[in-house]
Amino acid sequence: MRSLFLRIFLSFWVATLLVLATTAAVAWYRFQRDQTASPNIRQLASEAQNRLLVGGMKDLYAWIESAEDRFPGRHIYVVRPDGQDILQRPLPPTYRSYANRLKDAGFFGREPPPNGRDDPLLLTPLFTDRDGTVYTVMIGQRSPISPLQASDVRLVVFAFALVISGLVCWWLAHYISKPLERLQSSARSLAAGNLDERVGEEFSSRRDELGVLARDFDAMADHIRTLIASREDLLRAMSHELRSPLARLRVASGLARRPQADIVKQLDRIELEAERLDTLIGQMLQLSQLRSYKPTLPLEPIDVTTLLNEVVEDARLEASAADKNVDWTPGESLWLNGDHDLMRSAIENVLRNAVRFTKPGTAVAVSLVREHRDALIAIEDHGPGVPEAELAHIFEPFYRVAESRDRDSGGTGIGLAITARVVGLYKGQVRAQNAATGGLRVEIRLPLRRD
């Protein structure tokens, strides 16, 4: 049973059914008992009259005793005209009232009507002695032996309903409150800074809504811990990245102050480091904005073929200065939904990275094809490639491959992280792999616009 709502509903339903079933069982028991144990009162009146006429009052006393033996749990009363039992036994209150009504109505002391229709309650048969004395037969219930034999079982049914509903409610309260208390304790511990706090397998393995909530809480805790660790790593990396160009600026400034220093060279160095700082700060701001973006991003129709052609033309200018080139042949127009500037930045970061590391005299290969409902952009260089173990990390902020892609190459280590974030926001995928001919191949897959 995976639904907590269904569990609660069925629990109360079953409790109600148990109470109703108990009530029905008690009623059925009493009905069966009354059916099997109830004597025929008119037949008893006829027997009493015969015994009285044949054997007199003494024989009638003996008959009463034998009749009560035949019907255990019953009292057989023979009431005189004065409303008293012939054996001087006290009548039940209702019977006394009934006997008085018979006496007041004048039925004692005269012959009863043959059809009994003049009987005030049409229930009690009357019979007469030889001298015309009128008697009436009444049947009473003896003191009950057990609660089920009581004439009024409402108290028993109420007690049973109270016990059943109490057990069901206790079980439900324990079933619901236990994981909620654990969730509350875990939430307070997490809020206090214990990032390793989890609800635990005891509750997260449940298949109802509380189990889903426990699993979501653990997933949230894992995500929070990852985000905080990532932010701390990012802050450390940013401080290190900013410290390096600042240190070089101080060195260049110190060298420029020396006598006979090459002022122009040092100013060029200062300008270069200032540009690197500006680029680094701009990329960090862009990455920070992308991390805080809401799921709803600007969506406008973009011809990715035209966009890619613009990026390639700009990259060719940069590549030609280093004896490199970019091979690209425009094809059919492919349209997707996105933000023009973000998409341009994502593609440009990969292409400029490829141009930077491809060998002089080689060309970066760029292609765009349609694959089912996606646009696949592939950018392949002829550089040193990336060790297989590090391919999964090159899209992380400030990550560089030590062998070839270090700070001296001019990169900041943020460009590919921006690409991965932009592509992910637009439900796309980006992956890197080493090309068969050497170098790195980066594939960007984006969903096409649906008309």
Tab-separated table of N, CA and C in Angstrom, residues 286-399:
chain	number	residue	atom	x	y	z
A	286	GLN	N	29.322	36.238	-15.151
A	286	GLN	CA	28.397	35.516	-16.033
A	286	GLN	C	28.048	34.151	-15.460
A	287	LEU	N	29.061	33.439	-14.959
A	287	LEU	CA	28.810	32.124	-14.359
A	287	LEU	C	27.926	32.240	-13.129
A	288	SER	N	28.153	33.289	-12.327
A	288	SER	CA	27.324	33.492	-11.140
A	288	SER	C	25.877	33.773	-11.526
A	289	GLN	N	25.668	34.558	-12.573
A	289	GLN	CA	24.314	34.832	-13.035
A	289	GLN	C	23.643	33.573	-13.561
A	290	LEU	N	24.388	32.755	-14.284
A	290	LEU	CA	23.817	31.515	-14.814
A	290	LEU	C	23.444	30.555	-13.696
A	291	ARG	N	24.220	30.539	-12.625
A	291	ARG	CA	23.905	29.655	-11.500
A	291	ARG	C	22.624	30.094	-10.792
A	292	SER	N	22.321	31.392	-10.842
A	292	SER	CA	21.148	31.896	-10.134
A	292	SER	C	19.935	32.034	-11.043
A	293	TYR	N	20.057	31.633	-12.314
A	293	TYR	CA	18.931	31.751	-13.232
A	293	TYR	C	17.763	30.888	-12.782
A	294	LYS	N	16.578	31.395	-13.013
A	294	LYS	CA	15.377	30.618	-12.763
A	294	LYS	C	15.167	29.643	-13.925
A	295	PRO	N	14.354	28.603	-13.708
A	295	PRO	CA	14.123	27.644	-14.788
A	295	PRO	C	13.529	28.268	-16.045
A	296	THR	N	12.811	29.404	-15.925
A	296	THR	CA	12.233	30.048	-17.103
A	296	THR	C	13.242	31.033	-17.665
A	297	LEU	N	13.787	30.722	-18.825
A	297	LEU	CA	14.793	31.555	-19.479
A	297	LEU	C	14.194	32.193	-20.730
A	298	PRO	N	14.822	33.248	-21.239
A	298	PRO	CA	14.330	33.848	-22.484
A	298	PRO	C	14.342	32.827	-23.619
A	299	LEU	N	13.238	32.732	-24.322
A	299	LEU	CA	13.124	31.799	-25.442
A	299	LEU	C	12.743	32.593	-26.688
A	300	GLU	N	13.635	32.563	-27.649
A	300	GLU	CA	13.369	33.215	-28.925
A	300	GLU	C	13.895	32.312	-30.025
A	301	PRO	N	13.254	32.334	-31.183
A	301	PRO	CA	13.734	31.470	-32.280
A	301	PRO	C	15.112	31.915	-32.766
A	302	ILE	N	16.028	30.955	-32.836
A	302	ILE	CA	17.411	31.233	-33.244
A	302	ILE	C	17.775	30.293	-34.380
A	303	ASP	N	18.287	30.852	-35.468
A	303	ASP	CA	18.840	30.044	-36.554
A	303	ASP	C	20.258	29.680	-36.160
A	304	VAL	N	20.447	28.463	-35.683
A	304	VAL	CA	21.748	28.077	-35.161
A	304	VAL	C	22.799	28.045	-36.265
A	305	THR	N	22.392	27.838	-37.514
A	305	THR	CA	23.348	27.860	-38.632
A	305	THR	C	23.928	29.264	-38.806
A	306	THR	N	23.061	30.262	-38.790
A	306	THR	CA	23.519	31.658	-38.901
A	306	THR	C	24.373	32.043	-37.700
A	307	LEU	N	23.940	31.639	-36.498
A	307	LEU	CA	24.700	31.950	-35.287
A	307	LEU	C	26.086	31.324	-35.336
A	308	LEU	N	26.149	30.084	-35.750
A	308	LEU	CA	27.441	29.403	-35.821
A	308	LEU	C	28.342	30.035	-36.879
A	309	ASN	N	27.767	30.510	-37.947
A	309	ASN	CA	28.558	31.171	-38.994
A	309	ASN	C	29.192	32.459	-38.452
A	310	GLU	N	28.443	33.218	-37.633
A	310	GLU	CA	28.998	34.437	-37.035
A	310	GLU	C	30.165	34.100	-36.100
A	311	VAL	N	29.997	33.071	-35.277
A	311	VAL	CA	31.052	32.701	-34.337
A	311	VAL	C	32.296	32.231	-35.084
A	312	VAL	N	32.098	31.460	-36.142
A	312	VAL	CA	33.241	30.936	-36.911
A	312	VAL	C	34.014	32.077	-37.562
A	313	GLU	N	33.314	33.057	-38.113
A	313	GLU	CA	34.000	34.173	-38.768
A	313	GLU	C	34.875	34.935	-37.771
A	314	ASP	N	34.376	35.149	-36.547
A	314	ASP	CA	35.189	35.839	-35.539
A	314	ASP	C	36.385	34.979	-35.131
A	315	ALA	N	36.174	33.654	-35.019
A	315	ALA	CA	37.258	32.775	-34.618
A	315	ALA	C	38.337	32.684	-35.696
A	316	ARG	N	37.956	32.798	-36.963
A	316	ARG	CA	38.937	32.721	-38.047
A	316	ARG	C	39.921	33.901	-37.984
A	317	LEU	N	39.417	35.066	-37.570
A	317	LEU	CA	40.311	36.212	-37.447
A	317	LEU	C	41.373	35.950	-36.386
A	318	GLU	N	40.955	35.383	-35.273
A	318	GLU	CA	41.899	35.077	-34.196
A	318	GLU	C	42.851	33.954	-34.606
A	319	ALA	N	42.326	32.963	-35.341
A	319	ALA	CA	43.157	31.816	-35.725
A	319	ALA	C	44.193	32.209	-36.782
A	320	SER	N	43.844	33.104	-37.709
A	320	SER	CA	44.768	33.463	-38.788
A	320	SER	C	46.032	34.130	-38.260
A	321	ALA	N	45.939	34.816	-37.119
A	321	ALA	CA	47.113	35.479	-36.551
A	321	ALA	C	48.119	34.485	-36.007
A	322	ALA	N	47.692	33.225	-35.767
A	322	ALA	CA	48.590	32.202	-35.221
A	322	ALA	C	48.798	31.061	-36.203
A	323	ASP	N	48.623	31.326	-37.513
A	323	ASP	CA	48.809	30.316	-38.547
A	323	ASP	C	47.881	29.112	-38.314
A	324	LYS	N	46.639	29.404	-37.993
A	324	LYS	CA	45.632	28.353	-37.788
A	324	LYS	C	44.397	28.707	-38.608
A	325	ASN	N	43.457	27.787	-38.697
A	325	ASN	CA	42.252	28.042	-39.486
A	325	ASN	C	41.053	27.319	-38.847
A	326	VAL	N	39.889	27.639	-39.344
A	326	VAL	CA	38.650	26.988	-38.886
A	326	VAL	C	37.904	26.505	-40.110
A	327	ASP	N	37.694	25.181	-40.236
A	327	ASP	CA	36.951	24.593	-41.354
A	327	ASP	C	35.470	24.524	-40.991
A	328	TRP	N	34.661	25.150	-41.812
A	328	TRP	CA	33.222	25.169	-41.549
A	328	TRP	C	32.471	25.421	-42.845
A	329	THR	N	31.502	24.577	-43.125
A	329	THR	CA	30.669	24.724	-44.321
A	329	THR	C	29.212	24.816	-43.880
A	330	PRO	N	28.590	25.988	-44.062
A	330	PRO	CA	27.185	26.126	-43.627
A	330	PRO	C	26.281	25.170	-44.390
A	331	GLY	N	25.272	24.644	-43.697
A	331	GLY	CA	24.294	23.752	-44.314
A	331	GLY	C	22.891	24.320	-44.189
A	332	GLU	N	21.927	23.429	-43.980
A	332	GLU	CA	20.536	23.858	-43.874
A	332	GLU	C	20.322	24.662	-42.587
A	333	SER	N	19.309	25.472	-42.611
A	333	SER	CA	18.977	26.259	-41.428
A	333	SER	C	18.290	25.374	-40.391
A	334	LEU	N	18.810	25.405	-39.186
A	334	LEU	CA	18.222	24.663	-38.077
A	334	LEU	C	17.835	25.665	-36.996
A	335	TRP	N	16.588	25.559	-36.523
A	335	TRP	CA	16.070	26.546	-35.575
A	335	TRP	C	15.881	25.898	-34.199
A	336	LEU	N	16.231	26.681	-33.198
A	336	LEU	CA	16.005	26.243	-31.828
A	336	LEU	C	15.541	27.434	-30.995
A	337	ASN	N	15.039	27.148	-29.795
A	337	ASN	CA	14.589	28.196	-28.877
A	337	ASN	C	15.676	28.487	-27.847
A	338	GLY	N	15.989	29.753	-27.655
A	338	GLY	CA	17.009	30.100	-26.684
A	338	GLY	C	17.276	31.586	-26.668
A	339	ASP	N	18.313	31.960	-25.947
A	339	ASP	CA	18.757	33.351	-25.880
A	339	ASP	C	19.990	33.496	-26.769
A	340	HIS	N	19.950	34.467	-27.685
A	340	HIS	CA	21.006	34.604	-28.685
A	340	HIS	C	22.370	34.808	-28.042
A	341	ASP	N	22.477	35.709	-27.082
A	341	ASP	CA	23.769	36.013	-26.482
A	341	ASP	C	24.314	34.830	-25.690
A	342	LEU	N	23.438	34.138	-24.944
A	342	LEU	CA	23.893	32.986	-24.170
A	342	LEU	C	24.366	31.865	-25.084
A	343	MET	N	23.593	31.598	-26.152
A	343	MET	CA	23.993	30.542	-27.084
A	343	MET	C	25.304	30.890	-27.783
A	344	ARG	N	25.463	32.139	-28.157
A	344	ARG	CA	26.716	32.555	-28.812
A	344	ARG	C	27.898	32.378	-27.854
A	345	SER	N	27.713	32.780	-26.598
A	345	SER	CA	28.784	32.635	-25.613
A	345	SER	C	29.149	31.176	-25.409
A	346	ALA	N	28.137	30.285	-25.340
A	346	ALA	CA	28.405	28.860	-25.116
A	346	ALA	C	29.215	28.258	-26.251
A	347	ILE	N	28.842	28.555	-27.502
A	347	ILE	CA	29.558	27.990	-28.650
A	347	ILE	C	30.929	28.636	-28.804
A	348	GLU	N	30.998	29.953	-28.598
A	348	GLU	CA	32.252	30.673	-28.767
A	348	GLU	C	33.308	30.212	-27.760
A	349	ASN	N	32.904	29.915	-26.546
A	349	ASN	CA	33.872	29.444	-25.556
A	349	ASN	C	34.552	28.157	-26.003
A	350	VAL	N	33.788	27.248	-26.550
A	350	VAL	CA	34.365	25.972	-27.014
A	350	VAL	C	35.253	26.213	-28.229
A	351	LEU	N	34.786	27.014	-29.184
A	351	LEU	CA	35.548	27.221	-30.416
A	351	LEU	C	36.848	27.970	-30.140
A	352	ARG	N	36.826	29.006	-29.328
A	352	ARG	CA	38.056	29.741	-29.007
A	352	ARG	C	39.024	28.852	-28.239
A	353	ASN	N	38.487	27.994	-27.391
A	353	ASN	CA	39.341	27.052	-26.675
A	353	ASN	C	40.041	26.105	-27.645
A	354	ALA	N	39.280	25.639	-28.658
A	354	ALA	CA	39.868	24.736	-29.656
A	354	ALA	C	40.924	25.452	-30.489
A	355	VAL	N	40.649	26.706	-30.876
A	355	VAL	CA	41.626	27.470	-31.659
A	355	VAL	C	42.888	27.703	-30.843
A	356	ARG	N	42.753	27.927	-29.561
A	356	ARG	CA	43.908	28.198	-28.714
A	356	ARG	C	44.860	27.001	-28.660
A	357	PHE	N	44.302	25.776	-28.633
A	357	PHE	CA	45.142	24.605	-28.402
A	357	PHE	C	45.432	23.767	-29.637
A	358	THR	N	44.782	24.071	-30.755
A	358	THR	CA	45.131	23.318	-31.950
A	358	THR	C	46.535	23.704	-32.416
A	359	LYS	N	47.228	22.794	-33.046
A	359	LYS	CA	48.617	23.027	-33.448
A	359	LYS	C	48.688	24.019	-34.612
A	360	PRO	N	49.762	24.840	-34.678
A	360	PRO	CA	49.925	25.751	-35.826
A	360	PRO	C	49.943	24.957	-37.124
A	361	GLY	N	49.330	25.514	-38.133
A	361	GLY	CA	49.266	24.854	-39.425
A	361	GLY	C	48.097	23.897	-39.552
A	362	THR	N	47.290	23.777	-38.514
A	362	THR	CA	46.126	22.891	-38.574
A	362	THR	C	44.859	23.722	-38.520
A	363	ALA	N	43.721	23.058	-38.728
A	363	ALA	CA	42.423	23.741	-38.729
A	363	ALA	C	41.480	23.041	-37.747
A	364	VAL	N	40.693	23.847	-37.083
A	364	VAL	CA	39.638	23.316	-36.207
A	364	VAL	C	38.426	22.979	-37.065
A	365	ALA	N	37.942	21.760	-36.953
A	365	ALA	CA	36.800	21.311	-37.749
A	365	ALA	C	35.500	21.583	-36.994
A	366	VAL	N	34.588	22.300	-37.655
A	366	VAL	CA	33.278	22.621	-37.077
A	366	VAL	C	32.203	22.043	-37.978
A	367	SER	N	31.212	21.366	-37.382
A	367	SER	CA	30.117	20.789	-38.165
A	367	SER	C	28.805	20.958	-37.415
A	368	LEU	N	27.721	20.979	-38.186
A	368	LEU	CA	26.374	21.085	-37.626
A	368	LEU	C	25.471	20.138	-38.404
A	369	VAL	N	24.857	19.186	-37.721
A	369	VAL	CA	23.968	18.219	-38.365
A	369	VAL	C	22.689	18.078	-37.532
A	370	ARG	N	21.661	17.597	-38.196
A	370	ARG	CA	20.399	17.290	-37.515
A	370	ARG	C	20.397	15.812	-37.143
A	371	GLU	N	20.135	15.516	-35.893
A	371	GLU	CA	19.984	14.144	-35.429
A	371	GLU	C	18.635	14.020	-34.723
A	372	HIS	N	17.697	13.412	-35.451
A	372	HIS	CA	16.335	13.274	-34.945
A	372	HIS	C	15.764	14.660	-34.638
A	373	ARG	N	15.495	14.968	-33.379
A	373	ARG	CA	14.924	16.256	-33.011
A	373	ARG	C	15.952	17.175	-32.378
A	374	ASP	N	17.228	16.888	-32.570
A	374	ASP	CA	18.299	17.679	-31.974
A	374	ASP	C	19.210	18.250	-33.043
A	375	ALA	N	19.846	19.355	-32.665
A	375	ALA	CA	20.932	19.908	-33.476
A	375	ALA	C	22.248	19.529	-32.808
A	376	LEU	N	23.156	18.889	-33.558
A	376	LEU	CA	24.433	18.438	-33.002
A	376	LEU	C	25.561	19.287	-33.577
A	377	ILE	N	26.231	20.041	-32.701
A	377	ILE	CA	27.383	20.862	-33.085
A	377	ILE	C	28.638	20.156	-32.602
A	378	ALA	N	29.547	19.886	-33.507
A	378	ALA	CA	30.798	19.209	-33.162
A	378	ALA	C	31.966	20.128	-33.488
A	379	ILE	N	32.883	20.302	-32.535
A	379	ILE	CA	34.080	21.143	-32.698
A	379	ILE	C	35.280	20.288	-32.324
A	380	GLU	N	36.178	20.072	-33.288
A	380	GLU	CA	37.315	19.165	-33.087
A	380	GLU	C	38.624	19.866	-33.436
A	381	ASP	N	39.573	19.836	-32.480
A	381	ASP	CA	40.870	20.476	-32.727
A	381	ASP	C	41.944	19.416	-32.943
A	382	HIS	N	43.172	19.891	-33.175
A	382	HIS	CA	44.333	19.001	-33.371
A	382	HIS	C	45.389	19.307	-32.323
A	383	GLY	N	44.930	19.460	-31.091
A	383	GLY	CA	45.841	19.763	-30.005
A	383	GLY	C	46.289	18.508	-29.266
A	384	PRO	N	46.779	18.678	-28.062
A	384	PRO	CA	47.315	17.541	-27.299
A	384	PRO	C	46.241	16.640	-26.707
A	385	GLY	N	44.980	17.058	-26.752
A	385	GLY	CA	43.942	16.234	-26.150
A	385	GLY	C	43.919	16.353	-24.626
A	386	VAL	N	43.098	15.514	-24.018
A	386	VAL	CA	42.915	15.519	-22.569
A	386	VAL	C	42.977	14.085	-22.065
A	387	PRO	N	43.702	13.825	-20.969
A	387	PRO	CA	43.705	12.464	-20.411
A	387	PRO	C	42.276	11.982	-20.142
A	388	GLU	N	42.027	10.706	-20.411
A	388	GLU	CA	40.677	10.157	-20.280
A	388	GLU	C	40.102	10.371	-18.876
A	389	ALA	N	40.928	10.267	-17.873
A	389	ALA	CA	40.439	10.388	-16.493
A	389	ALA	C	39.968	11.795	-16.174
A	390	GLU	N	40.377	12.788	-16.995
A	390	GLU	CA	40.039	14.176	-16.694
A	390	GLU	C	38.978	14.749	-17.612
A	391	LEU	N	38.480	13.944	-18.562
A	391	LEU	CA	37.480	14.445	-19.499
A	391	LEU	C	36.202	14.885	-18.787
A	392	ALA	N	35.839	14.175	-17.733
A	392	ALA	CA	34.585	14.488	-17.027
A	392	ALA	C	34.691	15.757	-16.192
A	393	HIS	N	35.912	16.293	-16.008
A	393	HIS	CA	36.091	17.437	-15.116
A	393	HIS	C	36.343	18.754	-15.848
A	394	ILE	N	36.523	18.711	-17.163
A	394	ILE	CA	36.931	19.939	-17.849
A	394	ILE	C	35.807	20.970	-17.925
A	395	PHE	N	34.569	20.554	-17.615
A	395	PHE	CA	33.460	21.504	-17.608
A	395	PHE	C	33.200	22.070	-16.215
A	396	GLU	N	34.086	21.789	-15.269
A	396	GLU	CA	33.980	22.355	-13.927
A	396	GLU	C	34.713	23.696	-13.886
A	397	PRO	N	34.220	24.640	-13.080
A	397	PRO	CA	34.868	25.969	-13.028
A	397	PRO	C	36.324	25.877	-12.571
A	398	PHE	N	37.206	26.607	-13.260
A	398	PHE	CA	38.625	26.750	-12.924
A	398	PHE	C	39.418	25.448	-13.056
A	399	TYR	N	38.846	24.458	-13.731
A	399	TYR	CA	39.594	23.211	-13.881
A	399	TYR	C	40.452	23.299	-15.135
